[in-house]
Coordinates of C-alpha atoms and ligand atoms in Angstrom, one line a residue:
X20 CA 61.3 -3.4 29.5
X21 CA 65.1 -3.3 29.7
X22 CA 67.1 -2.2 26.5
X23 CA 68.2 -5.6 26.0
X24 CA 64.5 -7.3 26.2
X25 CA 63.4 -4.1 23.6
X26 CA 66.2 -5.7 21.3
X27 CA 64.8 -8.9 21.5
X28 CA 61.3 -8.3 21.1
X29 CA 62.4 -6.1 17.6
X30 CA 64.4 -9.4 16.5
X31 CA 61.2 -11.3 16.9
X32 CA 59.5 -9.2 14.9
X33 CA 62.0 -8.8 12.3
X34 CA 62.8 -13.0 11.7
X35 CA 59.3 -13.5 11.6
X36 CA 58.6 -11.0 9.0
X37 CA 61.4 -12.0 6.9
X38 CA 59.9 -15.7 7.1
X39 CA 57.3 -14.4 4.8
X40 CA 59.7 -13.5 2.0
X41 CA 59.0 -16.0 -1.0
X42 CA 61.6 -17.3 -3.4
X43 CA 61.4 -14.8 -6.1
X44 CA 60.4 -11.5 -5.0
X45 CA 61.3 -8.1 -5.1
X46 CA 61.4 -7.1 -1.5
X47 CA 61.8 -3.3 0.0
X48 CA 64.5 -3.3 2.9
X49 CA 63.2 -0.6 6.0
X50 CA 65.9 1.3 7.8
X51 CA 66.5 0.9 11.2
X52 CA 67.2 -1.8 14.1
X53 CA 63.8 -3.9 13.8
X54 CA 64.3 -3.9 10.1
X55 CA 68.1 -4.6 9.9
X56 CA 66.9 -8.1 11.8
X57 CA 64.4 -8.7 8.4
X58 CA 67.6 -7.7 6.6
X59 CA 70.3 -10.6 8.1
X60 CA 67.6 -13.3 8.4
X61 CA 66.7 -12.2 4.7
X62 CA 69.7 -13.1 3.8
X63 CA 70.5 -16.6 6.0
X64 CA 67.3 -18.1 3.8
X65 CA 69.4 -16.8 0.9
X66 CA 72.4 -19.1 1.9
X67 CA 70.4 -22.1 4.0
X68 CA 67.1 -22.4 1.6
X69 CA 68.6 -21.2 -1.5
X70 CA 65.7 -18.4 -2.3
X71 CA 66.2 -15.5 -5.1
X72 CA 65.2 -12.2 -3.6
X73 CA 66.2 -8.6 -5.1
X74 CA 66.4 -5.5 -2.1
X75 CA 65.4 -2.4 -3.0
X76 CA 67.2 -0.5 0.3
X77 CA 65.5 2.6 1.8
X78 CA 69.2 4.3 3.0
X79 CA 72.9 3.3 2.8
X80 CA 73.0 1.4 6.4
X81 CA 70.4 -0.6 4.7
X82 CA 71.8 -0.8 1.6
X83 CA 75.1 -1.7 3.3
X84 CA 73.0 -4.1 5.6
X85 CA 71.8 -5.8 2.7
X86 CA 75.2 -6.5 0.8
X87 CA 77.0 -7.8 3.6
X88 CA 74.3 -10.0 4.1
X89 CA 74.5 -11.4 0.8
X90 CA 71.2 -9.6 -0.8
X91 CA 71.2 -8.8 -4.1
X92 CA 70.5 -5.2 -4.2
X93 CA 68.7 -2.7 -6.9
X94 CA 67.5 0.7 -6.8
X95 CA 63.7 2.1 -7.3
X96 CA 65.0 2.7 -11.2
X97 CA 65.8 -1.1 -11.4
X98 CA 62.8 -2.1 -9.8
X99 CA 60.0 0.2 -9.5
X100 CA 57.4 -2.6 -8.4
X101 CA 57.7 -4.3 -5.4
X102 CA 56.3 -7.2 -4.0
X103 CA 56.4 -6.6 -0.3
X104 CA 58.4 -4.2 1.9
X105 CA 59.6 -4.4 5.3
X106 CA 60.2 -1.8 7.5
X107 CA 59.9 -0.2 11.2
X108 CA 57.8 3.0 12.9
X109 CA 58.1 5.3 15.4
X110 CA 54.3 5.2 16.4
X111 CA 51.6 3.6 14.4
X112 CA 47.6 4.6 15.4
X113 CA 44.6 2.3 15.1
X114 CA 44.1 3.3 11.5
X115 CA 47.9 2.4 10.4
X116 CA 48.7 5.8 10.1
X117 CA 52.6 6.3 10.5
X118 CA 55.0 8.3 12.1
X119 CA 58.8 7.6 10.1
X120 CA 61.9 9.3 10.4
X121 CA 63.3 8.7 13.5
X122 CA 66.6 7.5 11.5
X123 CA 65.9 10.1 9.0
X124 CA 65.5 7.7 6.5
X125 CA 61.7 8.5 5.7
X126 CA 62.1 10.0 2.3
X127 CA 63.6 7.2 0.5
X128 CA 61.4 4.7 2.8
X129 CA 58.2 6.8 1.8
X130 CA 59.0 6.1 -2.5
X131 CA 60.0 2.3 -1.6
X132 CA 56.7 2.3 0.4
X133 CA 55.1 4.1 -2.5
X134 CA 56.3 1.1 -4.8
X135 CA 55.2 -2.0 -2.7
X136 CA 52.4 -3.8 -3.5
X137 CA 52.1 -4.8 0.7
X138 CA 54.2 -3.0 3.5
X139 CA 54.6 -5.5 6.7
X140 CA 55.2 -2.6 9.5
X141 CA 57.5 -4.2 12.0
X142 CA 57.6 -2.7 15.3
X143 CA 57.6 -3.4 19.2
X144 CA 54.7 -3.2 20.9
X145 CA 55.4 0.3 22.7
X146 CA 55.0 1.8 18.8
X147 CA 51.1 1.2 19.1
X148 CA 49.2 4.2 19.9
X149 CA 45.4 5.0 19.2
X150 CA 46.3 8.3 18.0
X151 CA 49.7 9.5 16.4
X152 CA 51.8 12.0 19.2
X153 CA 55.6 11.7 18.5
X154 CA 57.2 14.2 17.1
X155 CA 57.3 14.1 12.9
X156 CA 60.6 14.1 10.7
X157 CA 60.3 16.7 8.5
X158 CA 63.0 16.9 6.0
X159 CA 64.1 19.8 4.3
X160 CA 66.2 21.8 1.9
X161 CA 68.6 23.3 4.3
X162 CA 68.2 27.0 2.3
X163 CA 64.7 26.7 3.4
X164 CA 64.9 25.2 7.3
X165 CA 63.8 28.8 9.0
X166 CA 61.4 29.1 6.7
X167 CA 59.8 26.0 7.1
X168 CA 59.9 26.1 11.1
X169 CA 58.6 29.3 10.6
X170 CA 55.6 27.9 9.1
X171 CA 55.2 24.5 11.8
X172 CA 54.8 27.4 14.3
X173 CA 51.6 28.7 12.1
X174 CA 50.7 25.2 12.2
X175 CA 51.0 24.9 15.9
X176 CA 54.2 22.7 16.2
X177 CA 57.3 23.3 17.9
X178 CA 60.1 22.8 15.3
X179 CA 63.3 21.2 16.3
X180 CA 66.6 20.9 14.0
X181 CA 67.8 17.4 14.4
X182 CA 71.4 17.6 15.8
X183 CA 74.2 14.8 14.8
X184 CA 75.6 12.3 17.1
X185 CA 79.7 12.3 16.7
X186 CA 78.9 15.3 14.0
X187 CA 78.9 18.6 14.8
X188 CA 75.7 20.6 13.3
X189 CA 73.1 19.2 11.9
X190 CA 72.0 15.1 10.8
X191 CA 72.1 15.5 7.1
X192 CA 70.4 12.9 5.3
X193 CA 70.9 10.7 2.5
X194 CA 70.0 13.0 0.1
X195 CA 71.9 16.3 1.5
X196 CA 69.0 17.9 3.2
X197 CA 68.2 18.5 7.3
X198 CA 66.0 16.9 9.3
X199 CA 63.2 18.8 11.7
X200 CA 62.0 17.3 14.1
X201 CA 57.9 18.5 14.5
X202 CA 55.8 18.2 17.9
X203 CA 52.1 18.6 17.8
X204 CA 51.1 16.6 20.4
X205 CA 48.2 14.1 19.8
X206 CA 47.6 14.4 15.8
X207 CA 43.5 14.8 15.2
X208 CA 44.3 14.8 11.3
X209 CA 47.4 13.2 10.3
X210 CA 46.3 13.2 6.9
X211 CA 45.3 16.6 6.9
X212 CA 48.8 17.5 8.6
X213 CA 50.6 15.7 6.1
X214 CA 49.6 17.4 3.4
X215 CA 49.7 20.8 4.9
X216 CA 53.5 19.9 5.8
X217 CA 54.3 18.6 2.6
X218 CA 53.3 21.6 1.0
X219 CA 55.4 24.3 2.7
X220 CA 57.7 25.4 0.4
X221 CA 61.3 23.6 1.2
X222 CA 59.9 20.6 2.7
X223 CA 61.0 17.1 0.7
X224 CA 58.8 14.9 2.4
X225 CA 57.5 14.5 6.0
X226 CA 57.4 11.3 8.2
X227 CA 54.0 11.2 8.2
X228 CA 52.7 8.2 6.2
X229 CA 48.7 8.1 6.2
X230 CA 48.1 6.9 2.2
X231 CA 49.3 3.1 2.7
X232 CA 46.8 2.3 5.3
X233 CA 45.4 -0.9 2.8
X234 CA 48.5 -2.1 2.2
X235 CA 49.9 -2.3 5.3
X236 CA 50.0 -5.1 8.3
X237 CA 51.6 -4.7 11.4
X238 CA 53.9 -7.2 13.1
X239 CA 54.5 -6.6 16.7
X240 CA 57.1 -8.1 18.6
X241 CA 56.3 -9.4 22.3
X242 CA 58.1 -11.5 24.7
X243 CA 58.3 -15.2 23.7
X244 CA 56.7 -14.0 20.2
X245 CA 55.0 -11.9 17.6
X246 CA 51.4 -11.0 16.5
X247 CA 50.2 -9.8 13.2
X248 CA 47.3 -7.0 12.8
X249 CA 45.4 -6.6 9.4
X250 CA 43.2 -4.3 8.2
X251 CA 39.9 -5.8 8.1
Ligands
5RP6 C1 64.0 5.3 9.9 C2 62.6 4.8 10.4 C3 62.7 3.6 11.3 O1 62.0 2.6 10.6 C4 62.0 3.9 12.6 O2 62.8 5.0 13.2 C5 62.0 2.7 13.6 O3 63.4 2.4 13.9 P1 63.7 1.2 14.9 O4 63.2 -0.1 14.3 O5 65.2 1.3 15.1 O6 62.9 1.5 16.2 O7 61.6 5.4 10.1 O8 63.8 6.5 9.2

């Protein structure tokens, strides 16, 4: 699939998930270039159907996203329930265990996940796996980032410190911290590994998400279209 096709398949995915906003609701906005699509038709049914929607954004691009087009947006302290969120992957197995980060966003997308009373997981159709195997976001207190590779090692990963793109040094995130980028290889126990990462002292949050499973449904973009998978 070329870059451009990858694009379109995202966009599919993202219009169709916004179509199941409803007038009135309190919608989470995912980071990212399959949510940011969500995000702009979110807000042309704001302007052509006249529907009331409040964004809580996981990040600043999708905060900034959301503004410019024409979202009304409120933090997690405004709005601590939310109706649905929308937001992308990096890999998502047969259970709906996730892998988040890869615009190191996961943090703030984890609490907005956290919040939502349904998560629709947009995604192309290369983000389906049947077990989780790309690397995991960890985010950390930068005091702390040796210390914490030091420990993925025990674990059996191989730690790598996200670098910037047109920055020097490290990607810091939203909140001031670095990003470490973890690879285990196939994941037997993402649970398991999530909570042993989330544990090491330093870590904020990892990009593993394996608590949301009922909540969420995937929407998959494919060529000419999209599917929706549910939990049964
Ligand atoms: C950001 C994320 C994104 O949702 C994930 O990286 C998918 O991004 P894209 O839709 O651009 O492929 O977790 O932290």
């Amino acid at each position: 699939m070329t870059k451009q096709d990858n694009l379109e398949v995202k966009r599919f995915a993202g219009v169709a998930a916004a179509g199941r906003v409803e007038d009135g609701m309190v919608v989470g906005l995912g980071t990212g270039s399959t949510a940011n699509y969500a995000i702009q038709r979110i807000g042309e049914r704001i302007r052509d159907e006249g529907i009331s929607v409040v964004g809580v954004p996981t990040s600043y691009q999708s905060a900034f996203r959301a503004r410019a087009a024409g979202i009304r947006v409120a933090d997690l302290t405004d709005c601590p329930e939310i109706d649905l969120t929308i937001d992308g992957a990096d890999q998502v197995d047969a259970a709906f265990n996730l892998i988040k980060g890869g615009g190191a966003a996961h943090t703030r997308e984890k609490c907005v996940a956290d919040a939502s009373k349904r998560i629709l997981i947009v995604v192309d159709g290369s983000k389906l796996a049947e077990n989780l195997s790309v690397p995991v976001p960890v985010e950390v207190v930068p005091y702390a980032s040796a210390l914490v590779a030091q420990h993925v090692r025990a674990l059996g990963g191989v730690p790598v410190l996200r670098e910037g793109v047109k920055k020097d040094g490290p990607v810091i995130t939203d909140n001031g911290n670095f990003v470490i980028d973890c690879a285990f290889g196939i994941i037997g126990d993402p649970a398991g590994l999530g909570t042993r990462l989330n544990t090491v002292p330093g870590v904020l949050t990892c990009g593993l998400f394996t608590e949301y499973q009922e909540k969420i449904s995937v929407l998959i973009g494919e060529a000419g279209g999209c599917r929706i998978l549910t939990r049964r």
